[in-house]
Coordinates of C-alpha atoms and ligand atoms in Angstrom, one line a residue:
X1 CA 0.0 0.0 0.0
X2 CA 1.2 3.5 -0.7
X3 CA 0.7 6.8 1.1
X4 CA -1.9 9.3 -0.2
X5 CA -0.6 11.7 -2.7
X6 CA 0.9 14.8 -1.1
X7 CA 1.3 13.2 2.4
X8 CA 4.8 12.7 3.7
X9 CA 6.3 10.0 5.8
X10 CA 8.9 11.2 8.2
X11 CA 11.5 8.6 9.1
X12 CA 13.7 8.7 12.2
X13 CA 16.7 10.6 10.7
X14 CA 14.4 13.5 9.6
X15 CA 12.3 13.3 12.7
X16 CA 15.5 13.8 14.7
X17 CA 16.3 17.0 12.9
X18 CA 12.7 18.0 13.1
X19 CA 12.6 17.6 16.9
X20 CA 15.8 19.7 17.3
X21 CA 14.8 22.4 14.9
X22 CA 11.2 22.6 16.3
X23 CA 12.5 22.7 19.9
X24 CA 14.8 25.6 19.0
X25 CA 11.9 27.6 17.6
X26 CA 9.6 26.8 20.5
X27 CA 12.3 27.9 22.9
X28 CA 12.3 31.3 21.3
X29 CA 8.5 31.5 21.5
X30 CA 8.6 30.7 25.2
X31 CA 11.4 33.3 25.6
X32 CA 9.1 35.9 24.1
X33 CA 6.4 34.7 26.5
X34 CA 4.0 33.4 23.9
X35 CA 1.6 30.8 25.2
X36 CA 0.8 27.6 23.3
X37 CA -2.8 26.8 22.4
X38 CA -4.2 23.7 20.6
X39 CA -6.7 24.2 17.9
X40 CA -8.9 21.5 16.3
X41 CA -8.0 19.9 13.0
X42 CA -11.6 20.1 11.9
X43 CA -13.6 23.3 11.8
X44 CA -16.9 24.2 10.1
X45 CA -16.2 25.0 6.5
X46 CA -17.9 28.3 7.1
X47 CA -15.0 29.5 9.4
X48 CA -12.5 29.2 6.5
X49 CA -14.9 30.5 3.9
X50 CA -15.4 33.6 6.0
X51 CA -12.1 33.9 7.8
X52 CA -9.8 33.1 4.9
X53 CA -12.0 34.5 2.2
X54 CA -14.1 33.1 -0.6
X55 CA -11.9 34.5 -3.4
X56 CA -8.7 32.9 -2.3
X57 CA -6.8 29.9 -3.7
X58 CA -7.3 28.1 -0.4
X59 CA -11.1 28.4 -0.3
X60 CA -11.6 28.1 -4.1
X61 CA -9.7 24.9 -4.7
X62 CA -7.4 23.8 -1.9
X63 CA -9.7 22.7 1.0
X64 CA -10.4 19.2 2.1
X65 CA -14.1 19.4 2.8
X66 CA -16.2 16.6 4.1
X67 CA -19.7 16.1 5.2
X68 CA -20.1 15.1 8.8
X69 CA -22.6 12.3 9.5
X70 CA -25.2 14.8 10.4
X71 CA -24.7 16.6 7.1
X72 CA -22.7 19.6 8.4
X73 CA -19.9 20.6 6.1
X74 CA -16.5 20.5 7.9
X75 CA -13.0 21.1 6.7
X76 CA -9.5 19.9 7.6
X77 CA -7.8 23.1 8.6
X78 CA -5.8 24.6 5.7
X79 CA -4.2 27.2 8.1
X80 CA -4.2 28.1 11.7
X81 CA -5.0 31.8 12.1
X82 CA -8.8 31.6 11.6
X83 CA -9.0 28.7 14.0
X84 CA -6.8 30.5 16.5
X85 CA -9.0 33.6 16.4
X86 CA -12.1 31.4 16.8
X87 CA -10.7 29.5 19.8
X88 CA -9.7 32.7 21.7
X89 CA -12.9 34.5 20.7
X90 CA -15.1 31.6 21.8
X91 CA -13.3 31.5 25.2
X92 CA -13.9 35.2 25.7
X93 CA -10.1 35.8 25.8
X94 CA -10.2 38.6 23.2
X95 CA -12.5 40.8 25.2
X96 CA -10.7 43.8 26.8
X97 CA -7.4 42.0 26.9
X98 CA -4.4 41.2 24.8
X99 CA -3.1 37.7 23.9
X100 CA 0.1 36.4 22.6
X101 CA -0.2 32.8 21.6
X102 CA 1.3 30.1 19.3
X103 CA 0.0 26.9 17.8
X104 CA 1.6 24.2 15.8
X105 CA 0.6 21.2 13.8
X106 CA -0.4 19.9 10.4
X107 CA -2.4 21.9 7.9
X108 CA -4.1 20.4 4.8
X109 CA -4.3 21.9 1.3
X110 CA -5.1 20.2 -2.0
X111 CA -2.1 21.5 -4.0
X112 CA 0.3 20.1 -6.6
X113 CA 2.9 18.3 -4.5
X114 CA 6.5 19.1 -5.1
X115 CA 9.6 19.7 -3.0
X116 CA 8.6 22.1 -0.2
X117 CA 4.9 21.9 -1.2
X118 CA 2.7 19.1 0.2
X119 CA -0.9 18.4 0.9
X120 CA -0.2 17.8 4.6
X121 CA 2.3 20.2 5.9
X122 CA 3.3 21.5 9.3
X123 CA 3.1 25.1 10.6
X124 CA 4.2 26.8 13.7
X125 CA 2.2 30.0 14.0
X126 CA 2.4 33.0 16.4
X127 CA -0.4 35.4 16.8
X128 CA -0.9 38.6 18.9
X129 CA -4.4 40.0 19.6
X130 CA -5.6 43.3 20.9
X131 CA -2.5 45.2 19.9
X132 CA -2.9 47.8 17.1
X133 CA 0.5 49.4 16.8
X134 CA 3.6 48.7 14.8
X135 CA 5.4 47.8 18.0
X136 CA 3.9 44.3 18.0
X137 CA 4.6 43.9 14.2
X138 CA 8.2 44.6 15.0
X139 CA 8.2 42.1 17.9
X140 CA 6.9 39.4 15.7
X141 CA 9.5 40.1 13.0
X142 CA 12.2 40.2 15.7
X143 CA 11.0 36.8 17.0
X144 CA 11.4 35.3 13.5
X145 CA 14.8 36.9 13.1
X146 CA 15.9 35.4 16.5
X147 CA 14.7 32.0 15.4
X148 CA 16.6 32.0 12.1
X149 CA 19.7 33.2 13.9
X150 CA 19.5 30.4 16.4
X151 CA 19.1 27.9 13.6
X152 CA 22.0 29.3 11.7
X153 CA 19.8 30.0 8.6
X154 CA 19.7 33.8 9.0
X155 CA 22.3 34.4 6.2
X156 CA 20.1 32.5 3.7
X157 CA 16.9 34.4 4.3
X158 CA 15.6 37.9 3.3
X159 CA 12.8 39.8 5.0
X160 CA 10.3 41.2 2.5
X161 CA 8.0 43.9 3.6
X162 CA 4.9 45.7 2.4
X163 CA 1.8 47.4 3.6
X164 CA -1.7 46.7 2.4
X165 CA -3.2 49.8 4.1
X166 CA -6.7 49.9 5.5
X167 CA -9.6 48.1 4.0
X168 CA -10.9 51.5 2.7
X169 CA -7.7 52.4 1.0
X170 CA -7.5 49.0 -0.5
X171 CA -11.0 49.5 -2.0
X172 CA -9.9 52.6 -3.8
X173 CA -6.7 51.0 -5.0
X174 CA -8.6 47.9 -6.2
X175 CA -10.7 50.1 -8.4
X176 CA -7.7 51.8 -9.9
X177 CA -6.0 48.5 -10.5
X178 CA -9.1 47.0 -12.2
X179 CA -9.4 50.2 -14.3
X180 CA -5.8 49.8 -15.4
X181 CA -5.9 46.1 -16.2
X182 CA -9.4 45.8 -17.7
X183 CA -8.4 47.2 -21.2
X184 CA -5.6 44.6 -21.3
X185 CA -7.6 41.8 -19.9
X186 CA -6.9 39.4 -22.8
X187 CA -3.2 39.5 -22.1
X188 CA -3.5 38.4 -18.5
X189 CA -3.1 34.7 -17.6
X190 CA -6.3 32.7 -17.1
X191 CA -6.2 32.9 -13.3
X192 CA -5.7 36.6 -13.2
X193 CA -8.5 37.2 -15.7
X194 CA -10.8 35.5 -13.2
X195 CA -9.4 37.4 -10.3
X196 CA -10.1 40.7 -12.0
X197 CA -13.6 40.4 -10.8
X198 CA -13.2 38.3 -7.6
X199 CA -9.9 39.3 -6.0
X200 CA -7.9 41.7 -8.2
X201 CA -5.1 42.3 -5.7
X202 CA -4.1 38.7 -6.0
X203 CA -3.1 39.5 -9.5
X204 CA 0.0 41.3 -8.1
X205 CA 1.1 37.9 -6.8
X206 CA 0.8 36.1 -10.2
X207 CA 3.6 33.8 -11.2
X208 CA 3.0 34.6 -14.9
X209 CA 5.8 36.7 -16.5
X210 CA 3.3 38.2 -19.0
X211 CA 1.0 39.4 -16.2
X212 CA 4.0 40.7 -14.2
X213 CA 5.0 42.8 -17.3
X214 CA 1.5 44.3 -17.5
X215 CA 1.8 45.2 -13.9
X216 CA 5.0 47.3 -14.4
X217 CA 3.1 50.5 -15.0
X218 CA 0.1 49.6 -12.8
X219 CA -0.8 52.0 -10.0
X220 CA 0.9 51.4 -6.7
X221 CA -0.9 50.8 -3.5
X222 CA 1.5 53.0 -1.6
X223 CA 0.0 56.0 -3.4
X224 CA -3.5 55.2 -2.0
X225 CA -2.7 54.7 1.7
X226 CA -4.3 56.9 4.2
X227 CA -2.3 58.8 6.8
X228 CA -2.8 56.3 9.6
X229 CA -1.4 53.4 7.4
X230 CA 1.5 55.5 6.3
X231 CA 2.4 56.3 9.9
X232 CA 2.0 52.6 10.9
X233 CA 4.3 51.5 8.1
X234 CA 6.9 54.2 8.8
X235 CA 6.7 53.3 12.5
X236 CA 7.4 49.7 11.8
X237 CA 10.3 50.5 9.5
X238 CA 11.9 52.8 12.0
X239 CA 11.6 50.0 14.7
X240 CA 13.3 47.5 12.4
X241 CA 16.1 50.0 11.8
X242 CA 16.5 50.4 15.6
X243 CA 16.8 46.6 15.7
X244 CA 19.2 46.5 12.7
X245 CA 16.9 44.1 11.0
X246 CA 17.4 44.4 7.3
X247 CA 14.4 44.3 5.0
X248 CA 13.5 44.7 1.3
X249 CA 10.4 46.5 0.4
X250 CA 8.3 44.6 -2.1
X251 CA 5.3 46.5 -3.3
X252 CA 3.9 43.4 -5.0
X253 CA 3.8 41.4 -1.8
X254 CA 0.2 40.5 -1.1
X255 CA -0.9 37.6 1.0
X256 CA -3.2 34.8 -0.3
X257 CA -5.5 35.4 2.6
X258 CA -8.1 38.1 2.5
X259 CA -8.1 39.3 6.1
X260 CA -4.7 41.1 6.0
X261 CA -4.5 44.9 6.7
X262 CA -1.5 47.1 6.8
X263 CA 1.7 45.2 7.4
X264 CA 2.6 42.1 5.4
X265 CA 5.9 40.3 5.4
X266 CA 7.6 37.1 4.2
X267 CA 11.0 35.5 4.8
X268 CA 12.2 34.1 1.5
X269 CA 15.3 32.2 0.5
X270 CA 17.0 31.5 -2.9
X271 CA 18.0 28.1 -1.7
X272 CA 14.8 26.2 -2.1
X273 CA 13.8 27.0 -5.7
X274 CA 10.1 28.0 -6.3
X275 CA 9.0 27.1 -2.7
X276 CA 11.2 30.0 -1.4
X277 CA 8.9 31.4 1.4
X278 CA 9.7 29.8 4.8
X279 CA 7.5 32.1 6.8
X280 CA 4.7 34.6 6.1
X281 CA 2.7 36.9 8.2
X282 CA 1.3 40.3 8.8
X283 CA -1.6 42.2 10.4
X284 CA -5.2 41.1 10.1
X285 CA -7.3 43.6 12.0
X286 CA -10.4 42.5 10.0
X287 CA -10.4 38.8 10.9
X288 CA -12.0 38.5 14.3
X289 CA -15.0 40.6 13.3
X290 CA -15.4 38.6 10.1
X291 CA -15.8 35.4 12.1
X292 CA -18.3 36.9 14.5
X293 CA -16.2 38.5 17.3
X294 CA -15.7 42.0 18.4
X295 CA -13.4 44.1 16.2
X296 CA -9.9 43.2 17.4
X297 CA -6.5 44.2 16.0
X298 CA -4.3 41.3 15.4
X299 CA -1.0 40.3 13.8
X300 CA 1.0 37.1 13.4
X301 CA 3.0 34.8 11.2
X302 CA 3.1 31.1 10.2
X303 CA 6.3 29.2 9.6
X304 CA 6.4 26.4 7.0
X305 CA 8.3 23.9 9.1
X306 CA 9.2 21.5 6.2
X307 CA 10.7 24.4 4.3
X308 CA 12.7 25.5 7.3
X309 CA 13.9 21.9 7.6
X310 CA 14.9 21.7 4.0
X311 CA 16.9 24.9 4.3
X312 CA 18.5 23.7 7.6
X313 CA 19.5 20.5 6.0
X314 CA 21.1 22.3 3.0
X315 CA 23.1 24.4 5.4
X316 CA 23.9 22.2 8.4
X317 CA 24.9 18.6 9.3
X318 CA 24.6 19.4 13.0
X319 CA 22.6 21.3 15.5
X320 CA 24.6 23.0 18.2
X321 CA 27.7 20.9 17.4
X322 CA 25.7 17.7 18.0
X323 CA 25.7 15.3 15.2
X324 CA 22.3 14.3 13.9
X325 CA 23.5 10.9 12.7
X326 CA 23.4 8.8 15.8
X327 CA 20.2 7.9 17.6
X328 CA 21.9 6.1 20.4
X329 CA 24.7 7.2 22.8
X330 CA 25.1 4.0 24.8
X331 CA 24.4 0.4 23.7
X332 CA 24.2 -2.3 26.4
X333 CA 25.2 -5.9 25.7
X334 CA 23.6 -8.5 27.9
X335 CA 25.9 -11.6 28.0
X336 CA 23.5 -13.9 29.9
X337 CA 19.8 -13.9 29.3
X338 CA 19.1 -14.5 33.0
X339 CA 20.8 -11.2 33.9
X340 CA 18.3 -9.3 31.8
X341 CA 16.0 -8.1 34.6
X342 CA 19.0 -6.9 36.6
X343 CA 20.4 -5.0 33.6
X344 CA 17.1 -3.3 32.8
X345 CA 16.9 -2.0 36.4
X346 CA 20.6 -0.9 36.5
X347 CA 20.2 0.9 33.1
X348 CA 17.2 2.7 34.3
X349 CA 19.2 4.1 37.3
X350 CA 21.8 5.3 34.8
X351 CA 19.1 7.0 32.7
X352 CA 17.8 8.7 35.8
X353 CA 21.2 10.1 36.6
X354 CA 21.8 11.2 33.0
X355 CA 18.5 12.0 31.5
X356 CA 20.0 13.4 28.3
X357 CA 21.7 10.1 27.5
X358 CA 20.1 7.8 25.0
X359 CA 20.6 4.3 26.2
X360 CA 19.5 1.2 24.3
X361 CA 19.5 -2.3 25.9
X362 CA 20.1 -5.1 23.5
X363 CA 17.1 -7.4 23.1
X364 CA 16.9 -10.9 21.7
X365 CA 20.0 -12.4 23.1
X366 CA 22.7 -13.8 20.9
X367 CA 26.5 -14.0 20.8
X368 CA 28.6 -11.1 22.0
X369 CA 30.0 -10.7 18.5
X370 CA 26.5 -10.0 17.1
X371 CA 25.6 -7.7 20.0
X372 CA 28.7 -5.7 19.3
X373 CA 27.9 -5.4 15.7
X374 CA 24.5 -4.0 16.6
X375 CA 26.2 -1.6 19.0
X376 CA 28.4 -0.4 16.2
X377 CA 25.5 0.0 13.7
X378 CA 23.5 2.0 16.3
X379 CA 26.1 4.8 16.1
X380 CA 26.6 4.6 19.9
X381 CA 29.9 5.9 21.2
X382 CA 29.8 3.7 24.2
X383 CA 29.1 0.0 24.8
X384 CA 28.3 -1.5 28.2
X385 CA 28.9 -5.2 28.9
X386 CA 26.9 -7.0 31.6
X387 CA 28.3 -10.5 32.4
X388 CA 28.1 -12.8 35.4
X389 CA 31.3 -11.4 36.9
X390 CA 30.3 -7.8 36.6
X391 CA 26.7 -8.3 38.0
X392 CA 28.0 -10.2 41.0
X393 CA 30.1 -7.1 41.9
X394 CA 27.4 -4.6 41.1
X395 CA 29.4 -3.4 38.2
X396 CA 29.4 -3.0 34.4
X397 CA 32.3 -3.0 31.9
X398 CA 32.4 0.0 29.7
X399 CA 34.2 0.6 26.4
X400 CA 34.5 3.5 24.0
X401 CA 33.6 2.2 20.6
X402 CA 35.1 5.0 18.6
X403 CA 38.4 5.5 20.4
X404 CA 41.2 3.0 21.2
X405 CA 41.4 1.6 24.8
X406 CA 40.3 -1.3 26.9
X407 CA 37.1 -1.9 28.6
X408 CA 37.0 -0.9 32.3
X409 CA 34.7 -2.3 35.0
X410 CA 33.0 0.2 37.4
X411 CA 30.0 0.8 39.6
X412 CA 27.1 3.0 38.8
X413 CA 28.5 6.1 40.4
X414 CA 31.8 6.0 38.6
X415 CA 30.0 5.1 35.3
X416 CA 27.9 8.3 35.6
X417 CA 31.1 10.3 36.0
X418 CA 32.6 8.4 33.1
X419 CA 29.7 9.1 30.7
X420 CA 29.1 12.7 31.8
X421 CA 29.9 14.9 28.8
X422 CA 33.1 16.8 29.4
X423 CA 32.9 20.6 29.1
X424 CA 35.2 21.9 26.4
Ligands
ATP501 P1 2.7 29.7 -1.2 O1 2.7 31.0 -1.9 O2 4.0 29.0 -1.1 O3 1.6 28.8 -1.7 P2 1.0 30.6 0.9 O4 0.9 32.1 0.7 O5 -0.1 29.8 0.4 O6 2.4 30.1 0.3 P3 0.6 30.8 3.8 O7 -0.8 30.4 3.8 O8 1.0 32.2 4.1 O9 1.3 30.3 2.4 O10 1.4 29.8 4.8 C1 2.6 30.2 5.5 C2 3.7 29.3 5.2 O11 3.4 28.0 5.2 C3 4.3 29.5 3.8 O12 5.1 30.6 3.7 C4 5.0 28.2 3.6 O13 6.3 28.3 4.2 C5 4.2 27.2 4.3 N1 3.3 26.5 3.3 C6 2.1 27.0 2.8 N2 1.6 26.0 2.0 C7 2.4 24.9 2.0 C8 2.4 23.6 1.4 N3 1.4 23.2 0.6 N4 3.4 22.8 1.8 C9 4.4 23.2 2.6 N5 4.5 24.4 3.2 C10 3.5 25.3 2.9
MG502 MG1 -0.5 28.6 -1.3

């Protein structure tokens, strides 16, 4: 049997990197005092139709919709922001207070699978509610920057920045854009022709070279912004300058999702081909109201974790100097089957003393030679040998597998000292 198209199986080697890279990002979220929430995988279809927007790629053709047994239309979440806003709004946590939260987990979109683009993919998203100013936009961007630096991928990513202005300003701009493009409608790509009436700003985002050429002398949104949006944008840029965070202004940057207002940003890389955006976000002051809550300013971002992993893998063999090859640090060879219970107990005491250590006990018996072969294949640096002689004296024989030297017998206390990583 094969997996469903667009689903990915993650094997131990990748899962190991995943765990390290994700932990690194979560540590930064905690450091910035964001709180984790869990949001359901299934929501009513209506939440996304409203919260993401009817005229978006996601709602038009990417959602996994299904009918529940009672006939309700439900959808596998294609993104986390709408669900996050719903969860907090339902719990009354958006009323007269601010929230800074994060969520993580798989999202589902029916897309054409390719490297860095899957039908099930994993996002970590951070969202801040109740905060209208550019200060929180800057904090979110700083948070991303700090993550990339800790992962050692900061040199390979560029921050792209734009503002979409208020919904009113966008309305005026949308009209100007449509007026500009309508006479040349036939020269637009098919998707963009459709969007001219449904979601014209998405045309700016078109991948078609012909369409991009037609856009060269199109009106610019920046000329339509109201004073408040200009000040918000200038305020954000000045904070980024204070933080010495470099950015590139990209007037064509629009998000696929409808609920964005003012700030939009993406981190992109040249290293992953067409799937170059590892993280995207911005401000979405309109969202909470659209899904039935009180008007609430909000901003956030979502990280495409598989893309971060691909980039990390291109750039690094290791995380924090720790090689990602080995899954096992210590392999325990049990020379007599009847000692096995004693060994399991002893090894557990070792694990308690050194919780970071990954200790595997040989199972299935067999000759020492075969057990040693397994020890070697596991990638472990150390082997422990439990024989009659050792067990009688409450000891174990230890040997380094990757350096010359004899095996030495010792008790638990000395073993703990022996296996404690030396500070360099
Ligand atoms: P794209 O333009 O690549 O389709 P998007 O605008 O649809 O991205 P968002 O909805 O903003 O993406 O999601 C945030 C991030 O999640 C993206 O920047 C990307 O890193 C990741 N992402 C989105 N769709 C996928 C997918 N199908 N597979 C893997 N990662 C994805
Ligand atoms: Mg997309």
